[in-house]
mmCIF file of C-alpha atoms and ligand atoms in Angstrom:
data_model
loop_
_atom_site.group_PDB
_atom_site.id
_atom_site.type_symbol
_atom_site.label_atom_id
_atom_site.label_comp_id
_atom_site.label_asym_id
_atom_site.label_seq_id
_atom_site.Cartn_x
_atom_site.Cartn_y
_atom_site.Cartn_z
ATOM 1 C CA MET M 589 125.392 67.264 83.349
ATOM 2 C CA LEU M 590 128.284 69.596 84.266
ATOM 3 C CA ILE M 591 127.783 71.786 87.303
ATOM 4 C CA LYS M 592 128.370 74.914 85.282
ATOM 5 C CA VAL M 593 125.742 73.888 82.816
ATOM 6 C CA LEU M 594 123.308 73.250 85.635
ATOM 7 C CA LYS M 595 124.088 76.731 87.029
ATOM 8 C CA GLU M 596 123.270 78.323 83.757
ATOM 9 C CA LEU M 597 119.965 76.397 83.542
ATOM 10 C CA PHE M 598 119.044 77.688 87.048
ATOM 11 C CA HIS M 599 119.688 81.313 85.914
ATOM 12 C CA SER M 600 117.829 80.867 82.699
ATOM 13 C CA GLU M 601 114.776 79.368 84.326
ATOM 14 C CA LEU M 602 114.799 81.412 87.519
ATOM 15 C CA ASP M 603 116.063 84.847 86.860
ATOM 16 C CA LYS M 604 112.531 85.850 85.565
ATOM 17 C CA ILE M 605 111.028 84.935 88.935
ATOM 18 C CA TYR M 606 113.686 85.910 91.443
ATOM 19 C CA SER M 607 116.567 88.361 91.434
ATOM 20 C CA LYS M 608 119.904 87.059 90.060
ATOM 21 C CA GLU M 609 121.391 87.297 93.575
ATOM 22 C CA GLU M 610 118.656 85.136 95.032
ATOM 23 C CA VAL M 611 119.077 82.482 92.321
ATOM 24 C CA PHE M 612 122.928 82.526 92.839
ATOM 25 C CA SER M 613 122.239 82.083 96.569
ATOM 26 C CA PHE M 614 119.606 79.202 96.062
ATOM 27 C CA PHE M 615 122.074 77.456 93.724
ATOM 28 C CA HIS M 616 124.829 77.505 96.281
ATOM 29 C CA MET M 617 122.655 76.510 99.119
ATOM 30 C CA LEU M 618 121.679 73.413 97.106
ATOM 31 C CA CYS M 619 125.329 72.704 96.250
ATOM 32 C CA GLU M 620 126.143 72.772 100.005
ATOM 33 C CA ALA M 621 123.154 70.516 100.790
ATOM 34 C CA TYR M 622 123.448 68.014 97.858
ATOM 35 C CA LEU M 623 127.203 67.994 97.121
ATOM 36 C CA ASP M 624 128.625 69.207 100.422
ATOM 37 C CA LYS M 625 130.598 71.825 98.531
ATOM 38 C CA SER M 626 131.053 75.527 99.335
ATOM 39 C CA ARG M 627 131.018 78.269 96.625
ATOM 40 C CA LEU M 628 134.732 78.463 96.731
ATOM 41 C CA GLU M 629 135.363 74.779 96.298
ATOM 42 C CA LEU M 630 132.883 74.706 93.340
ATOM 43 C CA ALA M 631 134.663 77.648 91.688
ATOM 44 C CA LEU M 632 137.746 75.392 91.402
ATOM 45 C CA ILE M 633 135.888 72.574 89.684
ATOM 46 C CA PRO M 634 133.470 74.086 87.078
ATOM 47 C CA ASN M 635 133.534 70.893 85.059
ATOM 48 C CA LEU M 636 132.402 68.748 87.833
ATOM 49 C CA GLU M 637 130.094 66.056 86.394
ATOM 50 C CA LEU M 638 126.972 65.300 88.409
ATOM 51 C CA THR M 639 125.819 61.789 89.054
ATOM 52 C CA PRO M 640 122.375 60.985 87.629
ATOM 53 C CA GLU M 641 121.017 60.993 91.329
ATOM 54 C CA GLN M 642 122.447 64.402 92.003
ATOM 55 C CA GLU M 643 121.090 65.736 88.729
ATOM 56 C CA THR M 644 117.608 64.474 89.645
ATOM 57 C CA LEU M 645 117.824 66.203 93.041
ATOM 58 C CA PHE M 646 118.730 69.515 91.460
ATOM 59 C CA LEU M 647 116.172 69.313 88.771
ATOM 60 C CA LYS M 648 113.465 68.615 91.287
ATOM 61 C CA ALA M 649 114.564 71.542 93.404
ATOM 62 C CA LEU M 650 114.481 73.744 90.296
ATOM 63 C CA GLU M 651 110.834 72.752 89.618
ATOM 64 C CA GLN M 652 110.027 73.415 93.262
ATOM 65 C CA LEU M 653 111.612 76.844 93.153
ATOM 66 C CA LYS M 654 109.596 77.660 90.043
ATOM 67 C CA ARG M 655 106.486 77.028 92.043
ATOM 68 C CA ASP M 656 107.729 79.332 94.879
ATOM 69 C CA PHE M 657 108.455 76.528 97.214
ATOM 70 C CA PRO M 658 110.728 77.924 99.948
ATOM 71 C CA ILE M 659 114.404 76.935 99.638
ATOM 72 C CA GLN M 660 114.508 76.133 103.413
ATOM 73 C CA TYR M 661 111.800 73.475 102.876
ATOM 74 C CA ILE M 662 113.593 72.001 99.849
ATOM 75 C CA ILE M 663 116.783 71.720 101.744
ATOM 76 C CA GLY M 664 115.053 70.722 104.923
ATOM 77 C CA ASN M 665 116.713 73.070 107.296
ATOM 78 C CA THR M 666 117.601 76.708 108.121
ATOM 79 C CA GLU M 667 119.953 78.692 110.358
ATOM 80 C CA PHE M 668 118.659 80.460 113.388
ATOM 81 C CA MET M 669 120.802 81.993 116.131
ATOM 82 C CA ASP M 670 123.826 80.138 114.632
ATOM 83 C CA LEU M 671 122.006 76.800 115.010
ATOM 84 C CA THR M 672 120.686 74.518 112.297
ATOM 85 C CA PHE M 673 116.981 73.766 112.546
ATOM 86 C CA GLU M 674 115.091 71.133 110.599
ATOM 87 C CA VAL M 675 111.977 72.707 108.836
ATOM 88 C CA ASN M 676 109.208 71.358 106.716
ATOM 89 C CA GLU M 677 105.746 72.503 105.691
ATOM 90 C CA ASN M 678 104.379 71.864 109.141
ATOM 91 C CA VAL M 679 106.479 74.564 110.769
ATOM 92 C CA LEU M 680 107.026 78.282 110.146
ATOM 93 C CA ILE M 681 110.432 79.048 108.784
ATOM 94 C CA PRO M 682 112.197 80.915 111.664
ATOM 95 C CA ARG M 683 112.607 84.661 110.896
ATOM 96 C CA PRO M 684 115.453 87.051 111.691
ATOM 97 C CA GLU M 685 112.860 89.270 113.631
ATOM 98 C CA THR M 686 112.493 86.392 116.050
ATOM 99 C CA GLU M 687 116.238 86.237 116.526
ATOM 100 C CA GLU M 688 115.963 89.953 117.571
ATOM 101 C CA LEU M 689 113.302 88.969 120.157
ATOM 102 C CA ILE M 690 115.670 86.335 121.558
ATOM 103 C CA TYR M 691 118.534 88.773 121.851
ATOM 104 C CA TRP M 692 116.218 91.084 123.758
ATOM 105 C CA ILE M 693 115.381 88.350 126.183
ATOM 106 C CA LEU M 694 119.018 87.441 126.673
ATOM 107 C CA GLU M 695 120.006 91.101 127.303
ATOM 108 C CA SER M 696 117.974 91.043 130.470
ATOM 109 C CA SER M 697 118.756 87.632 131.654
ATOM 110 C CA SER M 698 122.051 86.522 133.224
ATOM 111 C CA LYS M 699 123.559 83.305 131.642
ATOM 112 C CA GLU M 700 123.654 81.685 135.050
ATOM 113 C CA ALA M 701 120.048 82.512 135.900
ATOM 114 C CA LYS M 702 117.788 79.522 136.787
ATOM 115 C CA ASN M 703 114.665 80.923 135.052
ATOM 116 C CA SER M 704 111.493 79.032 134.531
ATOM 117 C CA ILE M 705 110.418 79.845 131.031
ATOM 118 C CA LEU M 706 107.320 79.092 128.953
ATOM 119 C CA ASP M 707 107.152 79.613 125.130
ATOM 120 C CA ILE M 708 103.766 79.451 123.539
ATOM 121 C CA GLY M 709 103.544 78.333 119.878
ATOM 122 C CA THR M 710 106.821 76.523 119.358
ATOM 123 C CA GLY M 711 106.792 75.755 115.585
ATOM 124 C CA SER M 712 110.239 74.434 114.774
ATOM 125 C CA GLY M 713 111.250 74.836 118.467
ATOM 126 C CA CYS M 714 113.510 77.766 117.552
ATOM 127 C CA ILE M 715 112.659 80.025 120.480
ATOM 128 C CA PRO M 716 112.907 77.406 123.365
ATOM 129 C CA ILE M 717 115.974 75.744 121.860
ATOM 130 C CA ALA M 718 117.874 78.970 121.237
ATOM 131 C CA LEU M 719 116.965 80.101 124.802
ATOM 132 C CA VAL M 720 118.106 77.010 126.564
ATOM 133 C CA LYS M 721 121.354 76.998 124.562
ATOM 134 C CA ASN M 722 122.058 80.486 125.844
ATOM 135 C CA LEU M 723 120.476 80.129 129.358
ATOM 136 C CA PRO M 724 121.610 76.498 130.132
ATOM 137 C CA ASN M 725 120.403 76.600 133.851
ATOM 138 C CA SER M 726 116.917 77.545 132.891
ATOM 139 C CA ILE M 727 113.957 75.164 132.744
ATOM 140 C CA ILE M 728 112.018 75.627 129.529
ATOM 141 C CA GLU M 729 108.564 74.455 128.490
ATOM 142 C CA THR M 730 106.928 74.945 125.199
ATOM 143 C CA MET M 731 103.497 74.478 123.731
ATOM 144 C CA ASP M 732 101.852 74.087 120.293
ATOM 145 C CA VAL M 733 98.470 73.108 119.098
ATOM 146 C CA SER M 734 100.051 71.358 116.089
ATOM 147 C CA GLU M 735 101.116 67.847 116.768
ATOM 148 C CA LYS M 736 103.148 67.900 113.526
ATOM 149 C CA ALA M 737 104.939 70.992 114.544
ATOM 150 C CA LEU M 738 105.792 69.408 117.890
ATOM 151 C CA THR M 739 107.286 66.339 116.173
ATOM 152 C CA VAL M 740 109.716 68.615 114.297
ATOM 153 C CA ALA M 741 110.489 70.662 117.411
ATOM 154 C CA LYS M 742 111.273 67.485 119.327
ATOM 155 C CA ARG M 743 113.640 66.337 116.641
ATOM 156 C CA ASN M 744 115.426 69.670 116.681
ATOM 157 C CA ALA M 745 115.777 69.496 120.543
ATOM 158 C CA LEU M 746 117.199 66.055 120.204
ATOM 159 C CA ALA M 747 119.636 67.142 117.487
ATOM 160 C CA GLN M 748 120.762 70.096 119.686
ATOM 161 C CA LYS M 749 120.959 67.823 122.752
ATOM 162 C CA VAL M 750 118.781 70.051 124.886
ATOM 163 C CA ASN M 751 116.082 69.185 127.454
ATOM 164 C CA ILE M 752 112.781 70.911 126.964
ATOM 165 C CA LYS M 753 109.249 69.972 128.080
ATOM 166 C CA PHE M 754 106.860 69.780 125.132
ATOM 167 C CA ILE M 755 103.160 70.252 125.770
ATOM 168 C CA HIS M 756 100.519 69.571 123.122
ATOM 169 C CA HIS M 757 97.688 71.985 123.851
ATOM 170 C CA ASP M 758 95.507 74.773 122.379
ATOM 171 C CA ILE M 759 96.442 77.794 124.467
ATOM 172 C CA LEU M 760 93.034 79.379 123.796
ATOM 173 C CA GLN M 761 91.417 76.462 125.577
ATOM 174 C CA LEU M 762 93.470 76.904 128.752
ATOM 175 C CA ASN M 763 92.169 79.044 131.666
ATOM 176 C CA ASP M 764 95.217 78.629 133.770
ATOM 177 C CA LEU M 765 98.803 77.347 133.473
ATOM 178 C CA ASP M 766 100.326 74.588 135.574
ATOM 179 C CA HIS M 767 102.688 76.803 137.556
ATOM 180 C CA ASP M 768 104.435 80.187 137.797
ATOM 181 C CA TYR M 769 107.156 81.311 135.394
ATOM 182 C CA ASP M 770 109.911 83.975 135.380
ATOM 183 C CA ILE M 771 109.497 84.545 131.659
ATOM 184 C CA ILE M 772 106.597 83.841 129.264
ATOM 185 C CA VAL M 773 107.398 84.400 125.539
ATOM 186 C CA SER M 774 105.326 83.931 122.492
ATOM 187 C CA ASN M 775 105.401 84.603 118.728
ATOM 188 C CA PRO M 776 101.770 83.708 118.065
ATOM 189 C CA PRO M 777 99.847 83.908 114.792
ATOM 190 C CA TYR M 778 99.431 87.697 114.004
ATOM 191 C CA VAL M 779 98.915 88.211 110.315
ATOM 192 C CA ARG M 780 95.342 89.524 109.637
ATOM 193 C CA GLU M 781 93.322 87.854 106.791
ATOM 194 C CA SER M 782 93.236 91.267 105.148
ATOM 195 C CA GLU M 783 97.073 91.501 105.159
ATOM 196 C CA LYS M 784 97.461 88.373 103.046
ATOM 197 C CA ASN M 785 97.848 90.587 99.945
ATOM 198 C CA GLU M 786 101.115 91.898 101.526
ATOM 199 C CA MET M 787 102.575 88.416 101.761
ATOM 200 C CA HIS M 788 104.775 86.713 99.168
ATOM 201 C CA ASP M 789 103.557 83.670 97.356
ATOM 202 C CA ASN M 790 106.180 81.338 98.994
ATOM 203 C CA VAL M 791 104.624 82.217 102.432
ATOM 204 C CA LEU M 792 101.000 82.273 101.262
ATOM 205 C CA LYS M 793 101.123 78.927 99.345
ATOM 206 C CA TYR M 794 103.296 76.912 101.597
ATOM 207 C CA GLU M 795 103.829 78.030 105.234
ATOM 208 C CA PRO M 796 101.143 76.719 107.674
ATOM 209 C CA ASP M 797 98.043 78.810 107.949
ATOM 210 C CA VAL M 798 97.741 77.840 111.692
ATOM 211 C CA ALA M 799 101.068 79.488 112.330
ATOM 212 C CA LEU M 800 100.292 82.756 110.573
ATOM 213 C CA TYR M 801 96.735 84.049 110.324
ATOM 214 C CA VAL M 802 94.168 85.500 112.603
ATOM 215 C CA SER M 803 90.733 86.909 111.798
ATOM 216 C CA ASP M 804 90.343 90.717 111.225
ATOM 217 C CA HIS M 805 87.579 91.029 113.817
ATOM 218 C CA ASP M 806 89.871 89.803 116.722
ATOM 219 C CA PRO M 807 93.528 89.981 115.596
ATOM 220 C CA LEU M 808 94.889 90.103 119.157
ATOM 221 C CA ILE M 809 93.060 87.100 120.308
ATOM 222 C CA PHE M 810 96.277 85.216 121.198
ATOM 223 C CA TYR M 811 97.872 88.232 122.909
ATOM 224 C CA LYS M 812 94.843 88.933 125.102
ATOM 225 C CA HIS M 813 94.510 85.395 126.216
ATOM 226 C CA ILE M 814 98.223 84.829 126.837
ATOM 227 C CA ALA M 815 98.500 88.169 128.700
ATOM 228 C CA LYS M 816 95.634 87.183 130.976
ATOM 229 C CA LEU M 817 97.222 83.851 131.790
ATOM 230 C CA ALA M 818 100.624 85.629 132.228
ATOM 231 C CA ILE M 819 99.300 88.251 134.717
ATOM 232 C CA LYS M 820 98.178 85.326 136.944
ATOM 233 C CA ARG M 821 101.194 83.176 136.393
ATOM 234 C CA LEU M 822 104.238 85.275 136.074
ATOM 235 C CA LYS M 823 106.350 85.599 139.164
ATOM 236 C CA LYS M 824 106.819 89.066 140.709
ATOM 237 C CA GLN M 825 109.090 91.080 138.275
ATOM 238 C CA GLY M 826 108.534 88.302 135.657
ATOM 239 C CA TYR M 827 108.655 89.274 132.067
ATOM 240 C CA LEU M 828 106.253 88.761 129.259
ATOM 241 C CA TYR M 829 107.671 89.023 125.704
ATOM 242 C CA PHE M 830 105.786 89.033 122.329
ATOM 243 C CA GLU M 831 106.714 89.250 118.711
ATOM 244 C CA ILE M 832 103.995 91.501 117.303
ATOM 245 C CA ASN M 833 102.214 92.665 114.193
ATOM 246 C CA GLN M 834 103.792 96.039 113.386
ATOM 247 C CA TYR M 835 100.421 97.728 112.989
ATOM 248 C CA LEU M 836 98.996 96.612 116.314
ATOM 249 C CA GLY M 837 101.697 97.629 118.874
ATOM 250 C CA GLU M 838 99.846 100.592 120.327
ATOM 251 C CA GLN M 839 96.540 98.565 120.715
ATOM 252 C CA LEU M 840 98.474 95.834 122.524
ATOM 253 C CA TYR M 841 100.290 98.328 124.709
ATOM 254 C CA GLN M 842 96.866 99.619 126.005
ATOM 255 C CA ILE M 843 95.613 95.987 126.597
ATOM 256 C CA LEU M 844 98.764 95.132 128.659
ATOM 257 C CA ASN M 845 98.468 98.426 130.542
ATOM 258 C CA ASN M 846 94.787 97.769 131.351
ATOM 259 C CA LEU M 847 95.788 94.309 132.681
ATOM 260 C CA GLY M 848 98.210 95.899 135.132
ATOM 261 C CA PHE M 849 101.532 95.196 133.475
ATOM 262 C CA GLU M 850 104.289 97.706 133.981
ATOM 263 C CA LYS M 851 107.377 98.906 132.243
ATOM 264 C CA ILE M 852 105.753 98.180 128.850
ATOM 265 C CA GLU M 853 108.140 98.739 125.927
ATOM 266 C CA ILE M 854 107.682 98.383 122.245
ATOM 267 C CA LYS M 855 110.836 97.680 120.198
ATOM 268 C CA LYS M 856 111.472 98.094 116.537
ATOM 269 C CA ASP M 857 113.089 95.449 114.366
ATOM 270 C CA LEU M 858 116.026 96.080 112.032
ATOM 271 C CA TYR M 859 113.715 97.347 109.276
ATOM 272 C CA GLY M 860 112.244 100.012 111.633
ATOM 273 C CA ALA M 861 108.907 98.340 112.143
ATOM 274 C CA ASP M 862 107.319 97.817 115.703
ATOM 275 C CA ARG M 863 108.107 94.139 116.082
ATOM 276 C CA MET M 864 108.206 93.186 119.728
ATOM 277 C CA ILE M 865 106.860 94.221 123.102
ATOM 278 C CA ARG M 866 107.770 93.341 126.615
ATOM 279 C CA ALA M 867 106.081 94.057 129.899
ATOM 280 C CA VAL M 868 106.825 93.264 133.566
ATOM 281 C CA LYS M 869 104.406 91.925 136.175
ATOM 282 C CA ASN M 870 104.713 93.999 139.357
HETATM 283 C C1 SAM I 1239 104.095 82.473 114.161
HETATM 284 S S1 SAM I 1239 104.305 80.683 114.561
HETATM 285 C C2 SAM I 1239 105.726 80.793 115.552
HETATM 286 C C3 SAM I 1239 106.595 79.606 115.447
HETATM 287 C C4 SAM I 1239 107.960 79.744 116.198
HETATM 288 N N1 SAM I 1239 107.772 80.089 117.534
HETATM 289 C C5 SAM I 1239 108.762 80.780 115.513
HETATM 290 O O1 SAM I 1239 108.950 81.896 116.059
HETATM 291 O O2 SAM I 1239 109.278 80.526 114.393
HETATM 292 C C6 SAM I 1239 103.002 80.398 115.639
HETATM 293 C C7 SAM I 1239 102.915 79.053 116.254
HETATM 294 O O3 SAM I 1239 101.711 78.995 117.135
HETATM 295 C C8 SAM I 1239 101.165 77.705 116.921
HETATM 296 N N2 SAM I 1239 99.647 77.841 117.302
HETATM 297 C C9 SAM I 1239 98.727 78.367 116.562
HETATM 298 N N3 SAM I 1239 97.590 78.377 117.253
HETATM 299 C C10 SAM I 1239 97.816 77.851 118.518
HETATM 300 C C11 SAM I 1239 96.977 77.586 119.633
HETATM 301 N N4 SAM I 1239 95.728 77.800 119.729
HETATM 302 N N5 SAM I 1239 97.595 77.092 120.782
HETATM 303 C C12 SAM I 1239 98.996 76.801 120.702
HETATM 304 N N6 SAM I 1239 99.734 77.004 119.610
HETATM 305 C C13 SAM I 1239 99.197 77.531 118.589
HETATM 306 C C14 SAM I 1239 101.285 77.343 115.513
HETATM 307 O O4 SAM I 1239 101.157 75.943 115.260
HETATM 308 C C15 SAM I 1239 102.736 77.876 115.270
HETATM 309 O O5 SAM I 1239 103.606 76.898 115.526
#
């Protein structure tokens, strides 16, 4: 099949499910991944004939896209903080909001600082890996309850040539941490079961439930538990950072305040939603 015919097929099958721009972007992401050709290179060779193997790959991806399977899982990677991360169905696809959380952490840390950092709920490893890349003298530990997520995160750390300590544990089962930290950060599960109707099918059907959902009767379970550990185990003037559910910022503010945290700040994401919070241990 010619590449231009394949492109037409993608639009005719997918334009009714996604916007034209999205289909265009999916098609070119697949061309980069399967043919190692950029959009500009392809424009010069519209009559490129695909091999049967290449055609099979594209047609499989087309079927997956029809079923809402995320393009990042099809390709097997995604970009985060200008780094490429392997992703599969065992890990959350890193989000731009989480990049904003990292920039916030970096703003208040000097590049030379020798911080001791703990990240809770590593997923693909995007937070600890991006942090250690930008704070190369820091010592970073990261934890996840999912062994499969840790396997992906370890491969990402290896690919990025960074040294991180990985801990397989359920944070909710820990009553204390091993030692003290300068920074504790977490993007824990925070979508309430009742908010599932706001989620897109690609997230609902394919991203891991363990990464996303909490019950409606105790949606801040992770935040309360982590904050209690953090008030014990952060060093003086140490920072606690969370990505948050946009509807629960004020509630979390009160919890952190009651625990004795100071300088509590809620920050909005690029879309104007309350998306992160930080607090300092006095
Ligand atoms: C919202 S995802 C965040 C993943 C990654 N940090 C990111 O920002 O893309 C939450 C992560 O917490 C992990 N997790 C869920 N419950 C946990 C628990 N009880 N203890 C430790 N990690 C947990 C999930 O496996 C998942 O990787």
